[in-house]
mmCIF file of C-alpha atoms in Angstrom:
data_model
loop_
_atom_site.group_PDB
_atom_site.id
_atom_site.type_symbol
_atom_site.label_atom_id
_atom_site.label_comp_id
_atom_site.label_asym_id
_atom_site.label_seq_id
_atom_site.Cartn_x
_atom_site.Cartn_y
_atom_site.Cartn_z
ATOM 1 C CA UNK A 1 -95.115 -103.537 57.386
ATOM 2 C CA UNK A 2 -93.397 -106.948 56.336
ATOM 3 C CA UNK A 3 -90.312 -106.143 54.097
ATOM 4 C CA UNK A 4 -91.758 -108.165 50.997
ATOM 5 C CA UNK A 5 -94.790 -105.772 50.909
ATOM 6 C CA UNK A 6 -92.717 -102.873 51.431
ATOM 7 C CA UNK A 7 -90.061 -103.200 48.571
ATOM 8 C CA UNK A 8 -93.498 -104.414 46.469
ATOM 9 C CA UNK A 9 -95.065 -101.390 47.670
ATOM 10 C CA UNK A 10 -91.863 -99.285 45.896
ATOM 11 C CA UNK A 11 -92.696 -100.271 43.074
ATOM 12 C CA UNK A 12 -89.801 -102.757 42.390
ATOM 13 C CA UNK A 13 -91.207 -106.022 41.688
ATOM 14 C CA UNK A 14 -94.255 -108.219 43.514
ATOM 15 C CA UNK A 15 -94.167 -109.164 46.864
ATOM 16 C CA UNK A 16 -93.289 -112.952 45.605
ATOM 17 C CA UNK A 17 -90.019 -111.877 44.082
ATOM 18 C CA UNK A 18 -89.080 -109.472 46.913
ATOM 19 C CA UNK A 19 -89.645 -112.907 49.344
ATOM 20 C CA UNK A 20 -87.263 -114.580 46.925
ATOM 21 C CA UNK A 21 -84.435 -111.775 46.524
ATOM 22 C CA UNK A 22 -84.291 -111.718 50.432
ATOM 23 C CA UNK A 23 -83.479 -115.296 50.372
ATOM 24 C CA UNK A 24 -80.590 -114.831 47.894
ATOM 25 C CA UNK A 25 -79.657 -111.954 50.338
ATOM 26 C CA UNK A 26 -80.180 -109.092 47.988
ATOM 27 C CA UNK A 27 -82.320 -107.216 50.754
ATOM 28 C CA UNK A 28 -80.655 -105.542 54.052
ATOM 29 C CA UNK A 29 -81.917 -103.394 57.030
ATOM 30 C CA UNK A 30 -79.755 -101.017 58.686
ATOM 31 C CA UNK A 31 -76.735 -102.458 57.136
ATOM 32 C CA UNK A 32 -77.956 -106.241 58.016
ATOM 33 C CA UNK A 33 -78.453 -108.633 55.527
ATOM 34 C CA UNK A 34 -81.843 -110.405 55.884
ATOM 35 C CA UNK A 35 -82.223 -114.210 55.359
ATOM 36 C CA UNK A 36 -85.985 -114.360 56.047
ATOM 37 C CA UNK A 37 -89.437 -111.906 54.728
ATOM 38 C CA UNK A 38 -90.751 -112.123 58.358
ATOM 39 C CA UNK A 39 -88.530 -109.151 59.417
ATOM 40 C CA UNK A 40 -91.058 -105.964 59.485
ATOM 41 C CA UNK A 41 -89.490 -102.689 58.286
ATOM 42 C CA UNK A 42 -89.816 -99.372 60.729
ATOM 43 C CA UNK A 43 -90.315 -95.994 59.084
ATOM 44 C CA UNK A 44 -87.093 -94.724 59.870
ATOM 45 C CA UNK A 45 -85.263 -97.938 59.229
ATOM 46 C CA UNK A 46 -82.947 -98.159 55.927
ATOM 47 C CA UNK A 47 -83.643 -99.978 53.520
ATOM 48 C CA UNK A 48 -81.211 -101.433 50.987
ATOM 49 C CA UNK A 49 -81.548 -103.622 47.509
ATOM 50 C CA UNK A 50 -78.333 -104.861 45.940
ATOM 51 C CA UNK A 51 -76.493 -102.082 47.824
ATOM 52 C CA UNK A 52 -78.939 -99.897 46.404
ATOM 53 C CA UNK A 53 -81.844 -97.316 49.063
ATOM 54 C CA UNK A 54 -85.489 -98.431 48.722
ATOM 55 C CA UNK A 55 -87.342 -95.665 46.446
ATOM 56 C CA UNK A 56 -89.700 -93.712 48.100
ATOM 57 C CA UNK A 57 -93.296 -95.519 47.833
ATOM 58 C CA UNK A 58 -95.506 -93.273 45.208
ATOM 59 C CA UNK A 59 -99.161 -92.867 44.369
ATOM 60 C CA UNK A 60 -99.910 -96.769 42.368
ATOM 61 C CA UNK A 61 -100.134 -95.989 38.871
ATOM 62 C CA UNK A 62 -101.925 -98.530 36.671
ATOM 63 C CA UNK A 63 -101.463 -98.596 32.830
ATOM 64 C CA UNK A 64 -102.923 -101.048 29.851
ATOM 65 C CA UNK A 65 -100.124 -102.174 27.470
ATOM 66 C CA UNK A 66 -101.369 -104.066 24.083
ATOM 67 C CA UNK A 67 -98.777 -107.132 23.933
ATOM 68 C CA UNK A 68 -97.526 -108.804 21.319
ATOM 69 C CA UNK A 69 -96.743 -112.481 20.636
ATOM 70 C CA UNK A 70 -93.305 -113.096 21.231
ATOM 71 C CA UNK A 71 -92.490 -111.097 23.688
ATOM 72 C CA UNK A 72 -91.809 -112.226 26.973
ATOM 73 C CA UNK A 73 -93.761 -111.334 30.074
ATOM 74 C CA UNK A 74 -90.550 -110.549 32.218
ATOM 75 C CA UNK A 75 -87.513 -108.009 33.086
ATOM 76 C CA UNK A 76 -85.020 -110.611 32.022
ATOM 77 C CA UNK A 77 -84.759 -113.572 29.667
ATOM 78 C CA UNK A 78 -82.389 -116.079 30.114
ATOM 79 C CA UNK A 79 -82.824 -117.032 26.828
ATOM 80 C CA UNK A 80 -82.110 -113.938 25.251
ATOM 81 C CA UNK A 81 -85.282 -113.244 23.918
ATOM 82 C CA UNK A 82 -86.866 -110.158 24.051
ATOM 83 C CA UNK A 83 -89.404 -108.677 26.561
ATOM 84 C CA UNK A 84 -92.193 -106.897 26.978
ATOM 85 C CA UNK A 85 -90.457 -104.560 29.665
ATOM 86 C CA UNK A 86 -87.652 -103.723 26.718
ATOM 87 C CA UNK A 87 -90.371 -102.163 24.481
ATOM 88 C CA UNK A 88 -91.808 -99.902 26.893
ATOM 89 C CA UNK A 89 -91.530 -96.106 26.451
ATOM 90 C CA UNK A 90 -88.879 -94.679 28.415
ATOM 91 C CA UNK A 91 -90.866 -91.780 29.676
ATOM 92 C CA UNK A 92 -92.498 -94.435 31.542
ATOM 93 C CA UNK A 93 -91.741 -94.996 35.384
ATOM 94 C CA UNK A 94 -90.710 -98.726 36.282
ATOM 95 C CA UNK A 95 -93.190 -101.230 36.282
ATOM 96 C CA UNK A 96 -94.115 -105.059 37.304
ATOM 97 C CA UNK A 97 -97.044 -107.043 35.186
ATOM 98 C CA UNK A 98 -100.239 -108.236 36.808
ATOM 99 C CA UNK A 99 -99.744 -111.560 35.807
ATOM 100 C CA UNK A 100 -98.269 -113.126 32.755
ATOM 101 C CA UNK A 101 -99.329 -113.632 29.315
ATOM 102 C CA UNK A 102 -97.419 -116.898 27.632
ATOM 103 C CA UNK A 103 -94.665 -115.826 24.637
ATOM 104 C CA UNK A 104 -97.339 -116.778 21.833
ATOM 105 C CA UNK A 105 -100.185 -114.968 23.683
ATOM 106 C CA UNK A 106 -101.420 -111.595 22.580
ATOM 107 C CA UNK A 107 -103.374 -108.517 23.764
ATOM 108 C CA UNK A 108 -104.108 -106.702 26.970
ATOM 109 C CA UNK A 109 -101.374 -106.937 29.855
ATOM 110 C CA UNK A 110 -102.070 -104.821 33.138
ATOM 111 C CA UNK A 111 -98.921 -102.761 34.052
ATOM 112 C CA UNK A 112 -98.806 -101.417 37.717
ATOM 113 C CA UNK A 113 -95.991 -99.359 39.414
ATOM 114 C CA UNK A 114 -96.758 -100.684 43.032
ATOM 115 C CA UNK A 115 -96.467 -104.605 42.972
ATOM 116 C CA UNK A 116 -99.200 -104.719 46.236
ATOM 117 C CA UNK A 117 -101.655 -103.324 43.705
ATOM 118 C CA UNK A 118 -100.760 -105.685 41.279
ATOM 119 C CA UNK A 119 -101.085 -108.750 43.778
ATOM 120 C CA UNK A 120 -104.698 -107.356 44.506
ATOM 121 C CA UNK A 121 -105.730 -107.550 40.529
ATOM 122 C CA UNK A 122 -104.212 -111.164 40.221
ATOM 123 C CA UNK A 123 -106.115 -112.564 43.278
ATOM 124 C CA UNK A 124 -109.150 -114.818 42.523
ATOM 125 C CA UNK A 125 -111.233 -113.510 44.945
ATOM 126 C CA UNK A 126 -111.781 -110.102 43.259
ATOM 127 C CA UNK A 127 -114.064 -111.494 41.055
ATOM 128 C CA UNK A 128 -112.567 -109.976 38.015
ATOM 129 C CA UNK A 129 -112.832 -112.184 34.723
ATOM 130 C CA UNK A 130 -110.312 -112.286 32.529
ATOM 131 C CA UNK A 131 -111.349 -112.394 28.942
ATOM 132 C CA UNK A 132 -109.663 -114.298 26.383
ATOM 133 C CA UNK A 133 -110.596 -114.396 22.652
ATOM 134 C CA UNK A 134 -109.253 -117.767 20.938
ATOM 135 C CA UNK A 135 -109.083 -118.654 17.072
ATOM 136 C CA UNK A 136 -109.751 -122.323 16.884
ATOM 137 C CA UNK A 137 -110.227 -124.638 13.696
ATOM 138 C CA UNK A 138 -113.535 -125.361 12.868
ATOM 139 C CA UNK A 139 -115.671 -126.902 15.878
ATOM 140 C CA UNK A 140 -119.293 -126.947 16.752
ATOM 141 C CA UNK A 141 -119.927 -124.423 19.193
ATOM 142 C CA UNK A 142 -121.147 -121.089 19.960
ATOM 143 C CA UNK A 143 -118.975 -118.569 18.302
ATOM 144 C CA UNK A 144 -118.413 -114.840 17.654
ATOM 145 C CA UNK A 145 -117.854 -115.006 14.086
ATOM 146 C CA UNK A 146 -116.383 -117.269 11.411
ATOM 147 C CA UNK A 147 -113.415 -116.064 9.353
ATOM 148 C CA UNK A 148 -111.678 -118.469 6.570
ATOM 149 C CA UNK A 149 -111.188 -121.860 7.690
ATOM 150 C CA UNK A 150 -111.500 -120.388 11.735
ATOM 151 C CA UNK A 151 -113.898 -119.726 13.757
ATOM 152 C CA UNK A 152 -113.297 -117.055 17.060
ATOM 153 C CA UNK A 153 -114.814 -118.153 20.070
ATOM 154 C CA UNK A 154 -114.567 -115.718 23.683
ATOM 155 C CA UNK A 155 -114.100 -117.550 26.784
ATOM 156 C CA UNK A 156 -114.554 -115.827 30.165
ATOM 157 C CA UNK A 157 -111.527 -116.602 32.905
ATOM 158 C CA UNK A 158 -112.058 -115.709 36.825
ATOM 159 C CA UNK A 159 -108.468 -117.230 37.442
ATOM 160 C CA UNK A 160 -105.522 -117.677 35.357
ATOM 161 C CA UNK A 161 -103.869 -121.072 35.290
ATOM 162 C CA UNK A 162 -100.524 -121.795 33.813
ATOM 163 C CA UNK A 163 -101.706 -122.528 29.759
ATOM 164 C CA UNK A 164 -104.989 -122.877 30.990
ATOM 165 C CA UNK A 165 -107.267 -121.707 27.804
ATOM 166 C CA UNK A 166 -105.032 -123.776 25.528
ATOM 167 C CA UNK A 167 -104.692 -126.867 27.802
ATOM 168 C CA UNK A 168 -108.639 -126.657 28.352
ATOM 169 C CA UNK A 169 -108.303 -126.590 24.257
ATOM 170 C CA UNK A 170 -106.353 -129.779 24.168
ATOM 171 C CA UNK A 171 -108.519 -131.395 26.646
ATOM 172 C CA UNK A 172 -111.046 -131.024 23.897
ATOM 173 C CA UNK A 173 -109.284 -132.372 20.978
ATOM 174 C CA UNK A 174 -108.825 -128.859 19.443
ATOM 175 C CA UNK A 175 -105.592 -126.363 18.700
ATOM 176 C CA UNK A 176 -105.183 -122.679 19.662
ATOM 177 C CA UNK A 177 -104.152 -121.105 16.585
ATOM 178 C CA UNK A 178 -104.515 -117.825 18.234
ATOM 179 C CA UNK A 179 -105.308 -116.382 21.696
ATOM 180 C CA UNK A 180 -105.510 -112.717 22.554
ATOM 181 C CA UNK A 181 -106.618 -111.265 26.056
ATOM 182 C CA UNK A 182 -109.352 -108.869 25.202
ATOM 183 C CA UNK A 183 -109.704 -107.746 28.429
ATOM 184 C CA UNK A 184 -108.983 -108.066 32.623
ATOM 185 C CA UNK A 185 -112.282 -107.435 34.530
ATOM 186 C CA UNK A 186 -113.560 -103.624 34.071
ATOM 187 C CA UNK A 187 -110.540 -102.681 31.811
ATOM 188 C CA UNK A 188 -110.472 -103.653 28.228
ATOM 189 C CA UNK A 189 -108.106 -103.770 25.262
ATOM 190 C CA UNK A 190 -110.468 -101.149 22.944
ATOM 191 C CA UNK A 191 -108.821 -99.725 20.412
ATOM 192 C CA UNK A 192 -104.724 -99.856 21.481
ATOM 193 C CA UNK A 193 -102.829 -100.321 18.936
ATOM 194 C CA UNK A 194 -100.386 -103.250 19.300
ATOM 195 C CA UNK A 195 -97.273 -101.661 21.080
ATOM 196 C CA UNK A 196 -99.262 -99.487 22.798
ATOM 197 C CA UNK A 197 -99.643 -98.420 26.359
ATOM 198 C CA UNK A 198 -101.764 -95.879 28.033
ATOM 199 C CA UNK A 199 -102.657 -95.130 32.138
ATOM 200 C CA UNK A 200 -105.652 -95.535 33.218
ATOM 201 C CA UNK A 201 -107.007 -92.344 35.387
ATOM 202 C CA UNK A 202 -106.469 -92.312 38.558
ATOM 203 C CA UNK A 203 -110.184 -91.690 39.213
ATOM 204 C CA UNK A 204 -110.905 -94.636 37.722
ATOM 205 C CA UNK A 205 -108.731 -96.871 39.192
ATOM 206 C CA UNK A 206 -109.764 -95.555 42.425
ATOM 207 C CA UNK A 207 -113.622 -96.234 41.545
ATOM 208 C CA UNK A 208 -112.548 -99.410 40.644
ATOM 209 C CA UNK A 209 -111.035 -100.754 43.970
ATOM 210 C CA UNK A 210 -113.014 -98.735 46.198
ATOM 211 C CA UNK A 211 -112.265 -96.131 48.935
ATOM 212 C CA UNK A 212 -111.372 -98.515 51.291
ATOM 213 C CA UNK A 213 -108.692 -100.053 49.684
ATOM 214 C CA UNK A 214 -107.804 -97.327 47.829
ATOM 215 C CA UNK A 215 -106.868 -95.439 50.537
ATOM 216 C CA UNK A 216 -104.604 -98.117 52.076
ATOM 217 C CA UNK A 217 -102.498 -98.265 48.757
ATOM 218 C CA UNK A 218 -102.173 -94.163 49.048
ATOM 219 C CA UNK A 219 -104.292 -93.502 45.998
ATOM 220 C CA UNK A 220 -105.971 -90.297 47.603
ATOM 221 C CA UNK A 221 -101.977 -88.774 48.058
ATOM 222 C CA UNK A 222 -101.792 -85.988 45.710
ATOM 223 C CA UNK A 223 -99.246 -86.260 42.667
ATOM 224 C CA UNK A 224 -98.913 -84.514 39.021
ATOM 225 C CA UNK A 225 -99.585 -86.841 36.787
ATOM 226 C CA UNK A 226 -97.389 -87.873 34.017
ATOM 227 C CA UNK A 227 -97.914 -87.998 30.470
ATOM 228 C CA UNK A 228 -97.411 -91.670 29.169
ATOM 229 C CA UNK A 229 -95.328 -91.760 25.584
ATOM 230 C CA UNK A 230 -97.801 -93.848 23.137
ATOM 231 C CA UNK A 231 -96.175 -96.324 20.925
#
């Protein structure tokens, strides 16, 4: 397979990032530093990032992680501020997001430990919708409920735009006071408390993507599971 997908499929970041680390030349083969994601890895070829061996690809693991606003959606934060991967358990393995969720934004954020699993659940074309609960000021429209000087309307995403729910807002003359992700196609926030992660089953991640693909990300390979610490 292509290098990008492989160091994605190891569970170290998405396929995009691994592109863009083997353009700064963090990525080598065999002791040869690659300047281009073309270059398709062998089985018994070595694999190196930052000096460092390619982990051995495991079973994807997918987990739901209740986010809170201002926290940011990444491993490292120029600015200092803190993110979302710093307040995850340590019992749990490492992780990349499926997707983003902006600073201010709130609620369920998809955690995967195989970044080709991840690029599956962001693509359009699954057909997922991503649902987004937004606290508005008082508008004329059809809402969920009406609480103070707010009303809560739920509006149903099948793709993910940079600030899309509060630029569609905007469009409209109105202001996001509040926007939580209540859930991201068959898997929903429920009851998690904010801070909180738990894995979805294997079983029904699996039912969830079908055999066929399934298989092809190695989620038939036998492992023993691991408890997730709950926050």
């Amino acid at each position: 397979m292509r290098i990008a997908k492989a160091i994605a499929h190891a569970g170290l970041c998405s396929r995009r990032d691994a592109e863009r680390w083997i353009k700064l030349g963090r990525v080598a083969v065999n002791g040869t530093v690659l300047t281009t994601p073309a270059h398709v890895v062998q089985p018994d070829d070595k694999v190196t990032v930052d000096g460092k061996p390619l982990p051995e690809a495991q079973t994807p693991r997918l987990f739901r992680f209740h986010k809170t606003k201002g926290l940011v959606t990444s491993h490292k934060d120029p600015q200092g501020r803190r993110t979302v991967f710093e307040t995850l358990p340590p019992t749990l393995p490492r992780v990349v997001s499926v997707g983003r969720l902006d600073l201010n934004t709130e609620g369920l954020l998809l955690l995967t430990t195989d970044g080709e699993l991840g690029r599956h659940l962001e693509l359009p074309n699954t057909g997922w919708l991503r649902r987004d609960g937004v606290q508005y000021g008082p508008v004329e429209a059809r809402i969920d409920r009406e609480q103070g000087g707010n009303v809560w309307l739920t509006l149903a995403l099948r793709e993910g735009k940079n600030r899309e729910v509060k630029r569609l807002a905007e469009a409209l003359g109105l202001a996001v006071n509040r926007l939580i992700r209540v859930s991201f196609g068959p898997f929903a926030l429920g009851d998690l408390a904010p801070g909180e992660v738990s894995e979805v089953r294997p079983r029904v991640l699996k039912d969830q993507l079908g055999a066929k693909l399934s298989a092809a990300l190695g989620l038939d390979t036998r492992r023993k599971p691991e408890t997730a610490r709950r926050r």
